[in-house]
Short mmCIF file of C-alpha atoms in Angstrom, two decimals:
data_model
loop_
_atom_site.label_atom_id
_atom_site.label_comp_id
_atom_site.label_asym_id
_atom_site.label_seq_id
_atom_site.Cartn_x
_atom_site.Cartn_y
_atom_site.Cartn_z
CA MET A 694 55.94 26.68 2.23
CA THR A 695 54.35 26.28 5.60
CA VAL A 696 51.57 23.83 6.34
CA THR A 697 49.17 26.74 6.80
CA ASN A 698 49.95 28.24 3.36
CA ALA A 699 49.57 24.71 1.73
CA VAL A 700 46.17 24.51 3.29
CA GLU A 701 45.24 28.04 2.31
CA THR A 702 46.12 27.57 -1.31
CA THR A 703 43.64 24.78 -1.69
CA MET A 704 40.70 26.82 -0.30
CA ILE A 705 39.14 28.32 -3.41
CA TRP A 706 35.74 29.51 -1.99
CA GLY A 707 32.80 29.14 -4.41
CA THR A 708 29.34 30.75 -4.28
CA VAL A 709 26.19 28.93 -3.31
CA SER A 710 23.86 29.52 -6.29
CA GLY A 711 20.46 31.36 -5.90
CA ALA A 712 18.82 28.32 -7.33
CA SER A 713 20.33 26.10 -4.64
CA MET A 714 19.30 28.45 -2.00
CA VAL A 715 15.72 28.54 -3.19
CA GLY A 716 15.71 24.70 -3.11
CA MET A 717 16.82 24.93 0.45
CA VAL A 718 14.02 27.40 1.26
CA ILE A 719 11.45 25.02 -0.38
CA SER A 720 12.75 22.21 1.71
CA LEU A 721 12.52 24.12 4.90
CA LEU A 722 8.90 25.42 4.05
CA LEU A 723 7.79 22.01 3.15
CA SER A 724 9.23 20.21 6.13
CA VAL A 725 7.34 22.66 8.42
CA GLY A 726 4.26 23.39 6.27
CA LEU A 727 3.33 19.92 5.05
CA PRO A 728 2.92 18.26 8.56
CA ILE A 729 0.94 21.20 9.81
CA PHE A 730 -1.34 21.11 6.61
CA LEU A 731 -1.83 17.32 7.01
CA CYS A 732 -2.83 17.65 10.72
CA ILE A 733 -5.37 20.38 9.82
CA PHE A 734 -6.69 18.68 6.65
CA ILE A 735 -7.13 15.27 8.40
CA TYR A 736 -8.92 16.92 11.29
CA LYS A 737 -11.29 18.87 9.04
CA LYS A 738 -12.05 15.75 6.83
CA THR A 739 -12.40 13.12 9.48
CA LYS A 740 -12.56 14.93 12.88
CA ALA A 741 -9.67 12.73 14.02
CA TRP A 742 -8.19 13.10 17.50
CA VAL A 743 -5.50 15.77 17.28
CA PRO A 744 -3.39 14.44 20.14
CA ALA A 745 -2.59 11.39 17.90
CA PHE A 746 -0.53 13.67 15.83
CA PHE A 747 1.71 14.62 18.74
CA ILE A 748 1.76 10.97 19.84
CA GLY A 749 3.30 10.15 16.51
CA CYS A 750 5.81 12.98 16.87
CA GLY A 751 6.82 11.60 20.40
CA ILE A 752 7.08 7.98 19.36
CA PHE A 753 9.42 8.90 16.47
CA VAL A 754 11.59 11.01 18.62
CA GLY A 755 11.79 8.42 21.40
CA PHE A 756 12.19 5.30 19.29
CA ALA A 757 13.97 6.55 16.07
CA MET A 758 15.96 9.54 17.34
CA ILE A 759 17.02 8.27 20.86
CA LEU A 760 16.74 4.38 21.13
CA GLU A 761 17.62 3.65 17.63
CA GLN A 762 20.67 5.98 17.80
CA ILE A 763 21.87 4.37 20.96
CA CYS A 764 21.67 1.06 19.22
CA HIS A 765 23.67 2.46 16.28
CA ALA A 766 26.35 3.89 18.67
CA ILE A 767 26.73 0.48 20.33
CA VAL A 768 26.55 -1.87 17.32
CA LEU A 769 28.76 0.21 15.02
CA THR A 770 31.35 0.77 17.69
CA VAL A 771 31.45 -2.92 18.49
CA THR A 772 31.69 -4.12 14.99
CA GLY A 773 34.12 -1.33 13.84
CA SER A 774 34.53 -1.16 10.04
CA VAL A 775 32.82 -4.59 9.39
CA ILE A 776 29.42 -3.10 8.81
CA ARG A 777 30.36 0.36 7.86
CA ASP A 778 32.56 -0.66 4.98
CA ASN A 779 30.27 -3.18 3.50
CA ILE A 780 27.34 -1.67 1.76
CA TRP A 781 25.17 -4.81 1.91
CA LEU A 782 25.76 -5.34 5.64
CA TYR A 783 25.15 -1.67 6.19
CA ALA A 784 21.91 -1.74 4.16
CA ILE A 785 20.64 -4.89 5.94
CA TYR A 786 21.61 -3.55 9.44
CA GLY A 787 20.16 -0.06 8.72
CA GLY A 788 17.03 -1.41 7.34
CA LEU A 789 16.48 -3.85 10.10
CA ALA A 790 17.21 -1.38 12.85
CA ALA A 791 14.86 1.28 11.42
CA ALA A 792 12.09 -1.12 10.86
CA LEU A 793 12.48 -2.70 14.36
CA PHE A 794 12.42 0.51 16.42
CA GLU A 795 9.92 2.45 14.36
CA GLU A 796 7.43 -0.46 14.04
CA CYS A 797 7.74 -1.47 17.57
CA GLY A 798 7.09 2.18 18.54
CA ARG A 799 4.19 2.33 16.21
CA TRP A 800 2.76 -0.87 17.66
CA ILE A 801 3.09 0.33 21.25
CA ALA A 802 1.38 3.68 20.28
CA MET A 803 -1.59 1.83 18.62
CA LYS A 804 -1.76 -0.71 21.38
CA PHE A 805 -1.40 1.65 24.44
CA CYS A 806 -1.37 5.38 23.68
CA LEU A 807 -4.30 5.24 21.14
CA LYS A 808 -6.09 2.37 22.94
CA LYS A 809 -9.27 4.38 23.59
CA HIS A 810 -9.02 6.28 20.37
CA LEU A 811 -8.05 3.41 18.00
CA THR A 812 -9.71 4.30 14.69
CA ARG A 813 -8.45 4.53 11.03
CA GLU A 814 -8.75 8.19 11.22
CA ASN A 815 -6.61 8.53 14.37
CA ALA A 816 -4.12 6.23 12.56
CA LEU A 817 -3.92 8.60 9.72
CA MET A 818 -3.40 11.48 12.24
CA TYR A 819 -0.74 9.48 13.94
CA GLY A 820 1.12 8.74 10.66
CA ALA A 821 1.05 12.36 9.84
CA GLY A 822 2.79 13.10 13.12
CA HIS A 823 5.30 10.37 12.80
CA GLY A 824 6.27 11.33 9.32
CA GLY A 825 5.88 15.09 9.99
CA ILE A 826 8.34 15.28 12.82
CA GLU A 827 10.81 13.15 10.91
CA ALA A 828 10.61 15.58 8.00
CA PHE A 829 11.29 18.50 10.26
CA LEU A 830 14.11 16.97 12.08
CA ILE A 831 15.85 15.54 9.04
CA LEU A 832 15.02 17.89 6.28
CA GLY A 833 13.96 21.12 8.09
CA MET A 834 16.88 21.32 10.51
CA SER A 835 19.48 20.62 7.76
CA SER A 836 17.87 23.06 5.40
CA MET A 837 17.86 25.71 8.02
CA SER A 838 21.61 25.13 8.83
CA ASN A 839 22.45 24.93 5.00
CA LEU A 840 20.72 28.30 4.37
CA LEU A 841 22.55 30.03 7.31
CA THR A 842 25.82 28.60 6.09
CA ALA A 843 25.30 29.49 2.48
CA ALA A 844 24.52 33.05 3.43
CA MET A 845 27.82 33.17 5.43
CA ILE A 846 29.70 31.63 2.56
CA ASN A 847 28.15 34.08 -0.02
CA GLY A 848 28.86 37.02 2.33
CA GLY A 849 32.47 36.05 2.99
CA LEU A 850 31.82 35.65 6.73
CA MET A 851 32.59 31.84 6.70
CA GLU A 852 36.04 32.39 5.23
CA LYS A 853 36.89 34.92 7.96
CA THR A 854 35.53 32.66 10.61
CA MET A 855 37.60 29.77 9.40
CA THR A 856 40.90 31.65 10.19
CA ALA A 857 40.40 30.95 13.84
CA LEU A 858 40.68 27.15 13.26
CA GLU A 859 43.67 25.12 13.09
CA PRO A 860 45.00 24.33 9.55
CA ALA A 861 43.85 20.65 9.71
CA GLN A 862 40.45 21.68 10.94
CA GLN A 863 40.18 24.40 8.35
CA GLU A 864 40.76 21.76 5.61
CA VAL A 865 38.13 19.35 6.88
CA THR A 866 35.53 22.02 7.38
CA TYR A 867 36.30 23.48 3.92
CA HIS A 868 35.77 20.18 2.28
CA GLN A 869 32.56 19.65 4.15
CA LEU A 870 31.27 23.12 3.28
CA SER A 871 32.27 22.80 -0.47
CA VAL A 872 29.38 20.44 -1.05
CA LEU A 873 26.99 23.43 -0.82
CA TRP A 874 28.45 25.04 -3.97
CA THR A 875 29.61 21.99 -5.86
CA THR A 876 26.38 20.03 -5.60
CA PRO A 877 24.13 20.58 -8.71
CA ALA A 878 21.20 22.95 -7.76
CA TYR A 879 18.61 20.44 -8.93
CA GLN A 880 19.49 18.02 -6.09
CA PHE A 881 18.28 20.42 -3.56
CA TYR A 882 14.84 20.16 -5.08
CA LEU A 883 14.84 16.40 -4.74
CA ALA A 884 14.94 16.44 -0.99
CA PRO A 885 11.24 17.72 -0.60
CA VAL A 886 10.20 14.87 -3.08
CA GLU A 887 11.97 12.32 -0.84
CA ARG A 888 10.25 13.77 2.24
CA ILE A 889 6.79 13.58 0.61
CA SER A 890 7.54 9.85 -0.16
CA ALA A 891 8.61 9.21 3.30
CA ILE A 892 5.55 10.96 4.97
CA ALA A 893 3.20 9.01 2.71
CA LEU A 894 5.05 5.79 3.63
CA GLN A 895 4.85 6.53 7.34
CA ILE A 896 1.06 7.02 6.97
CA ALA A 897 0.61 3.84 5.04
CA LEU A 898 2.63 1.84 7.64
CA SER A 899 0.60 3.50 10.38
CA ILE A 900 -2.62 2.15 8.79
CA LEU A 901 -1.07 -1.35 8.59
CA VAL A 902 -0.09 -1.41 12.20
CA TYR A 903 -3.50 0.08 13.13
CA SER A 904 -5.11 -2.88 11.29
CA ALA A 905 -2.82 -5.25 13.01
CA VAL A 906 -3.80 -4.07 16.45
CA LYS A 907 -7.38 -3.71 15.73
CA THR A 908 -8.00 -6.99 14.09
CA GLY A 909 -5.30 -8.96 15.75
CA ARG A 910 -3.77 -9.99 12.26
CA LYS A 911 -0.11 -10.21 12.96
CA LEU A 912 0.53 -10.65 9.21
CA HIS A 913 -0.21 -6.92 8.81
CA LEU A 914 2.39 -6.08 11.44
CA ALA A 915 4.95 -8.31 9.63
CA ALA A 916 4.04 -6.51 6.38
CA ALA A 917 4.61 -3.10 7.94
CA PHE A 918 8.09 -4.40 9.19
CA GLY A 919 8.89 -5.95 5.91
CA LEU A 920 7.96 -3.00 3.84
CA HIS A 921 9.86 -0.58 6.03
CA PHE A 922 12.96 -2.75 5.89
CA ALA A 923 12.73 -3.20 2.09
CA VAL A 924 12.40 0.48 1.35
CA ASP A 925 15.33 1.49 3.60
CA PHE A 926 17.48 -1.42 2.36
CA LEU A 927 16.82 -0.68 -1.23
CA THR A 928 17.38 3.03 -0.72
CA VAL A 929 20.95 2.44 0.48
CA ILE A 930 21.79 -0.05 -2.14
CA CYS A 931 20.33 1.97 -5.02
CA ALA A 932 21.85 5.15 -3.89
CA ALA A 933 25.21 3.78 -4.61
CA ALA A 934 24.27 2.52 -8.17
CA ILE A 935 21.90 5.02 -9.56
CA PRO A 936 21.46 8.83 -9.92
CA THR A 937 19.75 10.66 -7.09
CA TRP A 938 16.87 11.92 -9.30
CA ALA A 939 16.24 8.26 -10.46
CA LEU A 940 16.25 7.01 -6.89
CA GLU A 941 13.83 9.61 -5.65
CA LEU A 942 11.43 9.10 -8.52
CA GLY A 943 11.64 5.32 -8.02
CA LEU A 944 11.03 5.62 -4.35
CA LEU A 945 7.99 7.91 -4.95
CA LEU A 946 6.55 5.42 -7.36
CA VAL A 947 7.05 2.52 -4.96
CA VAL A 948 5.50 4.36 -2.08
CA ALA A 949 2.61 5.32 -4.34
CA VAL A 950 1.94 1.68 -4.99
CA ILE A 951 2.17 0.84 -1.37
CA CYS A 952 -0.42 3.55 -0.51
CA VAL A 953 -2.76 2.38 -3.18
CA VAL A 954 -2.51 -1.38 -2.34
#
């Protein structure tokens, strides 16, 4: 038996369920619709400065998607498997990096970009933008990709496309794609819940940093950093120990408490 045949015999293509695809659609619609809704809602209710929304978008992209990723590339390359293979070190590093870059970016936005428009209402608008673009880039883009891939799998196009790859590449790609039909459908509905929690947290942290800049209380900035780190750290640790549904519901409860307090 050739290597090619050995690989082909392991490729039993499944079908992505309709329920899973509906979950992907909901995730895509929420990642696009919720940020827009929040922008319009906050403006109508408070007459907040709309550019604050786009400043939030820009700060997230610049600090979380560019600077933080550069940091990850350097640190994780230098440390090799030391951090990657230790869940505690990985959770600590990931939480610290996310808190450092995002909260510094948030502070810079409040201190300089919103200097002439520094109000609670504009902090809310900023938070909606910060969390909204995060939802679109993380959930929206992945949901769009998953939907297109699922459609190709169900239509048989993906299997045909795979024949152009080398046997080793076929096997790797197959195992990556198999997640779409082996993952329980309900998990695709948990992603929107996670993004709702994340957006709410980003708005709450924006209010904290706004308060720190407005009043000069450094404790509020430290609280924003600490809460951001704690949520990210616990998410990584708990993800390895409890079911996804329990993690997302627990995260939603924690964020709700943070917002109320």
